[in-house]
Short mmCIF file of C-alpha atoms and ligand atoms in Angstrom, two decimals:
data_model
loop_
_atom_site.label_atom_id
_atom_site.label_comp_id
_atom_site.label_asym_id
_atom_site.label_seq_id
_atom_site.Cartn_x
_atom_site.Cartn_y
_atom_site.Cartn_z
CA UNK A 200 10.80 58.53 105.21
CA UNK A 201 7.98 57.61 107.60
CA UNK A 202 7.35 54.48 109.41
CA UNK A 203 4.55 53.94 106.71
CA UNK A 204 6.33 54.30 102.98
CA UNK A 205 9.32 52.76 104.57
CA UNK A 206 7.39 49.66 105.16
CA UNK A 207 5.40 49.69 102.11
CA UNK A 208 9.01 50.35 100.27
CA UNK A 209 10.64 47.40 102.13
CA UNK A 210 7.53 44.82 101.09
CA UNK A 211 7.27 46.04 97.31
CA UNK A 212 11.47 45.12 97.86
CA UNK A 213 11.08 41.84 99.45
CA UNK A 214 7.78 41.12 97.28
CA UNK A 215 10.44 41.84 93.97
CA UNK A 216 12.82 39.67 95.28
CA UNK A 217 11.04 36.88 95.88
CA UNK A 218 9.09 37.06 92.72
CA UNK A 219 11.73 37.30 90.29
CA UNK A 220 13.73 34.32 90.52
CA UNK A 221 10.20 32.36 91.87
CA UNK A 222 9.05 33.50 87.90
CA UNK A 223 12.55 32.21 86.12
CA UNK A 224 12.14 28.62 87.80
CA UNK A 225 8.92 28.61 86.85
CA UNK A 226 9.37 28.83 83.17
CA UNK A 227 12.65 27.26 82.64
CA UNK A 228 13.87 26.55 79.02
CA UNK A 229 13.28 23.25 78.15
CA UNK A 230 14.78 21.67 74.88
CA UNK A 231 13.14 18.07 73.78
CA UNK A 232 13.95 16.42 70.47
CA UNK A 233 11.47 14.06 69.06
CA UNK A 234 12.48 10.83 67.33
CA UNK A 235 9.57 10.18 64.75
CA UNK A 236 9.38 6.28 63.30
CA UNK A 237 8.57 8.00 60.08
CA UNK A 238 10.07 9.32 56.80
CA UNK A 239 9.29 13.24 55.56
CA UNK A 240 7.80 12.04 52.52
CA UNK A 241 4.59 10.43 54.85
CA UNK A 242 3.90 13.98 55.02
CA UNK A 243 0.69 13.80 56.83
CA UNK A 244 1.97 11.36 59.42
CA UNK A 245 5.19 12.70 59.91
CA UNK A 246 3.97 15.99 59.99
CA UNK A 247 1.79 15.01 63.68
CA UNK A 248 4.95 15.76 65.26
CA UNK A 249 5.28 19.30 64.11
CA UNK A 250 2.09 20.47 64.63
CA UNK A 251 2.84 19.16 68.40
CA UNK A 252 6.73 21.24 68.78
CA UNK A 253 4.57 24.32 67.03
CA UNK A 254 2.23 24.43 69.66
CA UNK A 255 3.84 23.71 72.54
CA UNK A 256 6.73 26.44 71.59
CA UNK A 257 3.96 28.99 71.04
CA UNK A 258 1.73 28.25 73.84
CA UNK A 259 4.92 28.43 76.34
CA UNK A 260 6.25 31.46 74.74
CA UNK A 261 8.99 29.41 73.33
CA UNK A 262 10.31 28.36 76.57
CA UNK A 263 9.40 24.76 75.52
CA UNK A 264 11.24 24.05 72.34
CA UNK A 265 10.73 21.04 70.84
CA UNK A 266 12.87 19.43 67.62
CA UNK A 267 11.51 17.04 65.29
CA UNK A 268 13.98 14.29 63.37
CA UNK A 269 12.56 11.75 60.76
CA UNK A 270 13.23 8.22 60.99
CA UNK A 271 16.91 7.18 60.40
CA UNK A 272 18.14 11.14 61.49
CA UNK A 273 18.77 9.76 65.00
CA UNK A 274 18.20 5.97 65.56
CA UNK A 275 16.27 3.58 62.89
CA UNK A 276 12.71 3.97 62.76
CA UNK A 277 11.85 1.03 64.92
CA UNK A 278 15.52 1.99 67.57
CA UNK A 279 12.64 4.63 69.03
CA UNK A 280 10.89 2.50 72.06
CA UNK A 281 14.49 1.26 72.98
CA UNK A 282 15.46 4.88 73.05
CA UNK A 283 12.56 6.23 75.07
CA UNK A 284 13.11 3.16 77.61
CA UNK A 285 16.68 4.17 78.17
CA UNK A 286 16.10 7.91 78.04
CA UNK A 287 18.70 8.80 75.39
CA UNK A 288 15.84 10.63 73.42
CA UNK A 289 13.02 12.15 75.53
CA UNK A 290 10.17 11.79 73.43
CA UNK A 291 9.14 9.71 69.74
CA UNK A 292 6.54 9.85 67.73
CA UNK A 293 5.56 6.52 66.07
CA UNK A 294 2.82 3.53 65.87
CA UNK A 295 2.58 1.35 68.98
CA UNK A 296 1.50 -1.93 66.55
CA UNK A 297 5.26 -1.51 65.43
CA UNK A 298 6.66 -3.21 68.44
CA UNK A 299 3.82 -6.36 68.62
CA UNK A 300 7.14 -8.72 68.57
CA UNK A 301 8.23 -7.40 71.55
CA UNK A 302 4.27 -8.60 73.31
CA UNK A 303 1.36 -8.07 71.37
CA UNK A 304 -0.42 -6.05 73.96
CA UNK A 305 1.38 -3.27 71.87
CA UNK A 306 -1.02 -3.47 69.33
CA UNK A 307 -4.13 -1.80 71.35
CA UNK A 308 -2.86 1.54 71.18
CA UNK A 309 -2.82 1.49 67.30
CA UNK A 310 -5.05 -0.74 66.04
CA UNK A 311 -6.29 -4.17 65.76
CA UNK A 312 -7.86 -6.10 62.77
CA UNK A 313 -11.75 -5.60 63.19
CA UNK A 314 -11.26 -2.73 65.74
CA UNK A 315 -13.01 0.51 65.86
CA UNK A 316 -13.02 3.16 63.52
CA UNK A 317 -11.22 6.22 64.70
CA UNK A 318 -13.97 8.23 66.38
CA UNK A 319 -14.60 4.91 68.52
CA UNK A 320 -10.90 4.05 69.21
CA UNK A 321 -10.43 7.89 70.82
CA UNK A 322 -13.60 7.38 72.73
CA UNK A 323 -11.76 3.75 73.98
CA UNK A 324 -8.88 5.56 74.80
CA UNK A 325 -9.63 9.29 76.51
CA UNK A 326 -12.90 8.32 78.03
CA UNK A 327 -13.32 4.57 78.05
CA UNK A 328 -10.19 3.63 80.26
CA UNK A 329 -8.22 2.44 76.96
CA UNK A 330 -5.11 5.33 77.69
CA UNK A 331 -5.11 4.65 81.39
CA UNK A 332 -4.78 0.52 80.73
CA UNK A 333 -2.23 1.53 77.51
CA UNK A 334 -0.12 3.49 80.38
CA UNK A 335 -0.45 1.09 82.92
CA UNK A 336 1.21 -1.62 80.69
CA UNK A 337 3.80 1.20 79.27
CA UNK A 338 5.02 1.84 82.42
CA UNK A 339 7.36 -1.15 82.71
CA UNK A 340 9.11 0.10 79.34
CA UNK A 341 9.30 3.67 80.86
CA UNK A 342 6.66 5.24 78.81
CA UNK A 343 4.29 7.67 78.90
CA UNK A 344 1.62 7.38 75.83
CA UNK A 345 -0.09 10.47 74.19
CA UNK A 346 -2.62 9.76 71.13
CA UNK A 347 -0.78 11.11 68.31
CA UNK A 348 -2.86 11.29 65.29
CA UNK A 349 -4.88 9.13 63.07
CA UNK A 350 -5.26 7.73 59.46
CA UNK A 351 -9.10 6.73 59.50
CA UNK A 352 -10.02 3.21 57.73
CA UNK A 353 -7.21 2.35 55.52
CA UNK A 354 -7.69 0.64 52.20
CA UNK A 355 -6.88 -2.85 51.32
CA UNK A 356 -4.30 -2.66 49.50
CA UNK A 357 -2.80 -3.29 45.67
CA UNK A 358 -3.02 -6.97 43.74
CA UNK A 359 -1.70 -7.47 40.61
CA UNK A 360 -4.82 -9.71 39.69
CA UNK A 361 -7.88 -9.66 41.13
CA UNK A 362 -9.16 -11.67 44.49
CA UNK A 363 -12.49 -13.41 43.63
CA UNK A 364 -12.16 -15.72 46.67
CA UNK A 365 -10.40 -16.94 49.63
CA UNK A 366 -8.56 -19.40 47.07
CA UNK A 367 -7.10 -16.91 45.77
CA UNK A 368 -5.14 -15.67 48.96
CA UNK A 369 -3.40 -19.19 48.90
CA UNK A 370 0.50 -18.70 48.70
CA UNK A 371 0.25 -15.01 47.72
CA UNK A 372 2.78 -13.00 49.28
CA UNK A 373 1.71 -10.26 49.93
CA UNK A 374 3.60 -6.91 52.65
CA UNK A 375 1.58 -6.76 55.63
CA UNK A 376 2.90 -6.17 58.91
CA UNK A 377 2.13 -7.59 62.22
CA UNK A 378 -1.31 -9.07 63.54
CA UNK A 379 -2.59 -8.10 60.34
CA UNK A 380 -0.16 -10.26 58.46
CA UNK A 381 -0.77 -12.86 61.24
CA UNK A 382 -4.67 -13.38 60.02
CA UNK A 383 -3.31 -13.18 56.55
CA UNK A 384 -1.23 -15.90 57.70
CA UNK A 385 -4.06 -17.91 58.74
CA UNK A 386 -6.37 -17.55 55.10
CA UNK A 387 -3.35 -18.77 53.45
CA UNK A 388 -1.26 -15.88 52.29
CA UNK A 389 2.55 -15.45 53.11
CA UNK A 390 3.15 -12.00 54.91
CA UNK A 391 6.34 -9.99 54.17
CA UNK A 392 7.35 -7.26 56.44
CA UNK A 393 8.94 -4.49 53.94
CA UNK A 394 9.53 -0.35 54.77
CA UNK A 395 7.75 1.82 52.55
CA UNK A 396 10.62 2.69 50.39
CA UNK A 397 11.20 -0.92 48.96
CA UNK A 398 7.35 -1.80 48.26
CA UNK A 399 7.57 -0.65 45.08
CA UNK A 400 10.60 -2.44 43.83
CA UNK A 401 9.71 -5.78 45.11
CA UNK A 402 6.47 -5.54 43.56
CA UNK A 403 8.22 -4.46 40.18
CA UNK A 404 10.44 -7.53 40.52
CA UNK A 405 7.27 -9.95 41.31
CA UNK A 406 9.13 -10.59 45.01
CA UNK A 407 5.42 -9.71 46.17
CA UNK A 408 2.08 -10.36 44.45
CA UNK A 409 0.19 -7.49 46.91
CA UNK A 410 1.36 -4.91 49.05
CA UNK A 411 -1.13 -2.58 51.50
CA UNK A 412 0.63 0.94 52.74
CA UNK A 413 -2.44 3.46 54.09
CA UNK A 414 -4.77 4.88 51.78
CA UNK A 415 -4.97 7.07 48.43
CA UNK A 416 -2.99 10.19 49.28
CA UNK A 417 0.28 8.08 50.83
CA UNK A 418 -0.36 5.18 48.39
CA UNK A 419 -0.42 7.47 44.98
CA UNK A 420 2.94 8.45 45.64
CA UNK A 421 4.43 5.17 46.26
CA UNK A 422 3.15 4.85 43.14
CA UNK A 423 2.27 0.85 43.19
CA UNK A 424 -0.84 1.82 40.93
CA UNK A 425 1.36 1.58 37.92
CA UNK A 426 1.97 -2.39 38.58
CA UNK A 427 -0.81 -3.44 40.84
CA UNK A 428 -3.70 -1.76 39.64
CA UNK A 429 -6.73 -3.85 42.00
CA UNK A 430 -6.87 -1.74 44.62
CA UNK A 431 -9.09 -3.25 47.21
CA UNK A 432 -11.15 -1.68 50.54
CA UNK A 433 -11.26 -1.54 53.10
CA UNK A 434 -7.95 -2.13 55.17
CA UNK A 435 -9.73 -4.61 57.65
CA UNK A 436 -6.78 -4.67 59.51
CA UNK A 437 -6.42 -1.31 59.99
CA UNK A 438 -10.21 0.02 61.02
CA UNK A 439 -8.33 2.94 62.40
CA UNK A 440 -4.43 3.94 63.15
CA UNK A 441 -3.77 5.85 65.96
CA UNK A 442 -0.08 7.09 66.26
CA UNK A 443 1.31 8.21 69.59
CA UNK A 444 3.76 10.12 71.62
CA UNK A 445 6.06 8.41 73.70
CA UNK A 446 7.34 10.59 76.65
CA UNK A 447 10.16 8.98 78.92
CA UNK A 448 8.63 8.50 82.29
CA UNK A 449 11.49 10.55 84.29
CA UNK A 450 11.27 13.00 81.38
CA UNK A 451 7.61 13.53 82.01
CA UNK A 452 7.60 13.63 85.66
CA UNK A 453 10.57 16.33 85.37
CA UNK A 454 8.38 18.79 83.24
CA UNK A 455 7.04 21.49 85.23
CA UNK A 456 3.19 21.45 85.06
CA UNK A 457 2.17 24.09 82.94
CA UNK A 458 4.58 22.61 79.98
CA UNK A 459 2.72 19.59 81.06
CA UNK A 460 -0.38 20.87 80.07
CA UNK A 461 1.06 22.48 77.11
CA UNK A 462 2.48 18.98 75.39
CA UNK A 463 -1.15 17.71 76.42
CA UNK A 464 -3.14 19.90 74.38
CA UNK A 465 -0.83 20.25 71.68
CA UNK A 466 -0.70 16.32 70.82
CA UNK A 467 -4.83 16.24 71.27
CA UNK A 468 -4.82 18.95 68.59
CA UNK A 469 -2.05 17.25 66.37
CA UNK A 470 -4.70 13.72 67.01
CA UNK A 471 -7.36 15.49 65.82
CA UNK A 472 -5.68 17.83 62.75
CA UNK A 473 -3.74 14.53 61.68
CA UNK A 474 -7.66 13.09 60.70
CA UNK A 475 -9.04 16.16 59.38
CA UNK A 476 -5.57 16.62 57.00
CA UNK A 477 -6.43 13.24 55.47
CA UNK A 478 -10.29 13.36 55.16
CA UNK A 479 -8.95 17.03 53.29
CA UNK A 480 -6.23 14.78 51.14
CA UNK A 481 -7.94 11.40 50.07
CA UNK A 482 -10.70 12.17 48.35
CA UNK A 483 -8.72 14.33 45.18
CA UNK A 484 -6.39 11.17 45.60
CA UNK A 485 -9.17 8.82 44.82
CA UNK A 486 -10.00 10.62 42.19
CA UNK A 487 -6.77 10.69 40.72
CA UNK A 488 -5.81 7.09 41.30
CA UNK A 489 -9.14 5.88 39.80
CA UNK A 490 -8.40 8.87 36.30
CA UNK A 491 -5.19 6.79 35.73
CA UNK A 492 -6.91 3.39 35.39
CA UNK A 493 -7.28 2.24 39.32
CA UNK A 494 -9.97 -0.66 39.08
CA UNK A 495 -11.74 -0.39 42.82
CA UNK A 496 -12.59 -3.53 44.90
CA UNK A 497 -14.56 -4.43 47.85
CA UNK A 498 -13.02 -7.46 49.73
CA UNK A 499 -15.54 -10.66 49.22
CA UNK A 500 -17.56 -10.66 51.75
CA UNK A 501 -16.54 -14.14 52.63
CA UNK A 502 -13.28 -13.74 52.34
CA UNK A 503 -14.30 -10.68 55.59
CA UNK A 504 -15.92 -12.91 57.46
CA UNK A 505 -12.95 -15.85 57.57
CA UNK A 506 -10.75 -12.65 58.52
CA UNK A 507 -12.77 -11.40 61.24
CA UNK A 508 -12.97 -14.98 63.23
CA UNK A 509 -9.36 -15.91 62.09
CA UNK A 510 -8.53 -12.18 64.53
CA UNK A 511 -10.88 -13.05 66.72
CA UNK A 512 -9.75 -16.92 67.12
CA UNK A 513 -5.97 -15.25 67.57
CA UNK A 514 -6.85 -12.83 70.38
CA UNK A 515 -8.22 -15.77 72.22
CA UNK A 516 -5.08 -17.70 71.72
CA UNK A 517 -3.31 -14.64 72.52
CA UNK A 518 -5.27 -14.11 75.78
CA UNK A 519 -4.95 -17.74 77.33
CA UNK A 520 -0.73 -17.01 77.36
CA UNK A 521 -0.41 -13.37 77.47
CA UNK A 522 -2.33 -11.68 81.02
CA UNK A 523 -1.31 -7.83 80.22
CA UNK A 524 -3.23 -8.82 76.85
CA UNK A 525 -6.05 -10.17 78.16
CA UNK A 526 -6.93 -7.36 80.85
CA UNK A 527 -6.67 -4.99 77.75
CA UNK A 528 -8.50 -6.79 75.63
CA UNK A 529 -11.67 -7.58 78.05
CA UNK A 530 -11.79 -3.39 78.21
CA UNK A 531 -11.53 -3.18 74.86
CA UNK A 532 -13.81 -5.83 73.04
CA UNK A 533 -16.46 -4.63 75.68
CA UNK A 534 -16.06 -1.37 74.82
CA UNK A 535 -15.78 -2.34 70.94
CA UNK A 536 -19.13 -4.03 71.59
CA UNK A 537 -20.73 -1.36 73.43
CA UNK A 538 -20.19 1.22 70.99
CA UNK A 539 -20.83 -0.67 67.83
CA UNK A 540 -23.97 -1.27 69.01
CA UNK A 541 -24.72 2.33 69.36
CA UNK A 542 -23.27 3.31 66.01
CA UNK A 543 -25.59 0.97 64.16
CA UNK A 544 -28.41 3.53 65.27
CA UNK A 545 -28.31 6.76 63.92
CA UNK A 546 -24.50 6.85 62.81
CA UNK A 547 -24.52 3.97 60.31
CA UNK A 548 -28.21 4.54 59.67
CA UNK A 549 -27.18 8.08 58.39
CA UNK A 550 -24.13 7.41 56.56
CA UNK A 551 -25.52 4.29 54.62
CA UNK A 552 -28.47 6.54 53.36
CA UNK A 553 -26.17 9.91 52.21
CA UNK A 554 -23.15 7.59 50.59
CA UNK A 555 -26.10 5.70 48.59
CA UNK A 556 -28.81 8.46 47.68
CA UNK A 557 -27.47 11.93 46.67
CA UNK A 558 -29.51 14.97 46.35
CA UNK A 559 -31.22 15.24 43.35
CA UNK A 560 -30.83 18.64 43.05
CA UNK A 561 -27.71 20.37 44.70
CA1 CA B 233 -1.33 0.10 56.62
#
């Protein structure tokens, strides 16, 4: 051999040697399991967290594997925070609003009553400084946040009799969950906090006069349309209802970069595919629900306007006592503001004239 091949011969060695185990620690196998907060049968919801393990195991060549277990398979559906703070799961799916009795500064990521619609509450969020200030206040429960999906404007809900007024909230007892039920609170009603599996019962038995769950496609099957048949709009409470992914922080910081990358795209698609799924779903639903006898409601205006300042008068409160609350909320009612103001032009402008004048012709 001359001095020539024998040294190209020796680099292409050394060059092979180096690279091959340098490749294998790159892309490592990696096994996560998700703990979602919710049942199979929320389909659409639950299903967030499988479009996220799909993608990530296909974009990493299933190096990056990914398990998905409903609520109950592991922990309880609300055991998932506790279990992402003390790293015996690495990752859940669920709604941040969930865990408002622990502070209600959890309630930003989701929703608030008389937040922004969904379009406006990812703008918040991945350009506004919303995920960075969600993050920041995650951090002491060991969390990394990921928008997870989204359910659009929910509806209002199902009454056995109709609501003319604010009288008629007085005393009814109605499920509604956290801030939400809070400004119920305030107009009079008595909030119950009841999983979606024992709605209907309790409103079978008259244990609740009203019960709201999301919107036509998760509501039909619940079925409360055969004993509550009002069925009001919109879900003022929930103007939009972002889900997320919780990451562990160790977890995260563990995960090589390009994996990193991967679980970042994949949850922005399974935010985005989550929307389009039900904007696909509830309209067939309506139709259904409203076939079968459904009698459609707005909310008295009134009735929206004492629930708007009864939020607004509670975020106040909530901001004099709480400070991780209030530097949340100044980013986000500016923002809310901001925005608003711009959708009023050309969004609302447009939508108000298509939803009220079709096409004669088509
Ligand atoms: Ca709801």
């Amino acid at each position: 051999m001359d001095k020539r091949r024998f040294l190209r011969a020796g680099l292409a060695a050394s060059a092979a040697a180096v690279s091959v185990p340098a490749l294998a620690q790159a892309s490592p196998n990696v096994r996560w399991r998700i703990a979602s907060s919710f049942p199979k049968s929320l389909d659409t919801i639950y299903g967030g967290a499988e479009v996220l393990a799909r993608r990530v195991g296909q974009i990493t060549g299933g190096k990056f594997q990914i398990s998905v277990h409903a609520a109950g398979e592991l922990m309880p559906a609300f055991g998932v925070v506790d279990a992402v703070q003390g790293g015996s799961i690495e990752c859940a799916h669920t709604a941040s609003y969930y865990f408002v009795g622990k502070s209600k500064t959890f309630g930003f990521e989701t929703t608030l009553p008389f937040g922004m619609n969904q379009r406006q509450q990812n703008a918040w969020m991945v350009h506004g400084g919303g995920l960075a200030l969600v993050r920041d206040f995650l951090r002491d429960f060991n969390i990394v946040s990921f928008p997870g999906g989204n359910t659009g404007v929910q509806m209002g809900g199902w009454f056995r009799k109709e609501i003319k007024s604010l009288a008629d909230l007085k005393g009814l007892k109605m499920r509604i969950p956290g801030i939400g039920g809070e400004v119920m609170a305030r107009l009079g009603a008595v909030p119950q906090n009841i999983p979606g599996g024992d709605i209907y019962p309790a409103l079978e038995k008259g244990t609740i006069d009203a019960a709201e769950w999301v919107g036509p496609y998760d509501d039909e099957k619940l079925g409360f349309y055969k004993i509550a048949p009002h069925y009001y709009y919109p879900g003022w409470w929930e103007s939009n209802s972002m889900y997320s992914f919780y990451v562990n922080t160790k977890t995260w910081e563990a995960l090589p970069k390009d994996y990193q990358a991967a679980f970042e795209a994949a949850a922005a698609e399974a935010n985005s595919d989550m929307m389009a799924e039900y904007d696909f779903k509830n309209p067939a639903a309506l139709r259904r629900l409203v076939g079968s006898g459904v009698k459609l409601h707005a909310y008295p205006l009134p009735l929206m306007k004492a629930a708007q300042d009864a939020a607004f008068d509670l975020y106040r409160e909530e901001a004099d006592k709480n400070p991780s609350f209030k530097k949340i909320y100044e980013s986000w009612s500016k923002f809310r503001g901001e925005v608003m103001l711009w959708h009023r032009f050309a969004e609302h402008t447009y939508a108000n004239f298509v939803y009220n004048n079709p096409p004669s012709k088509t």
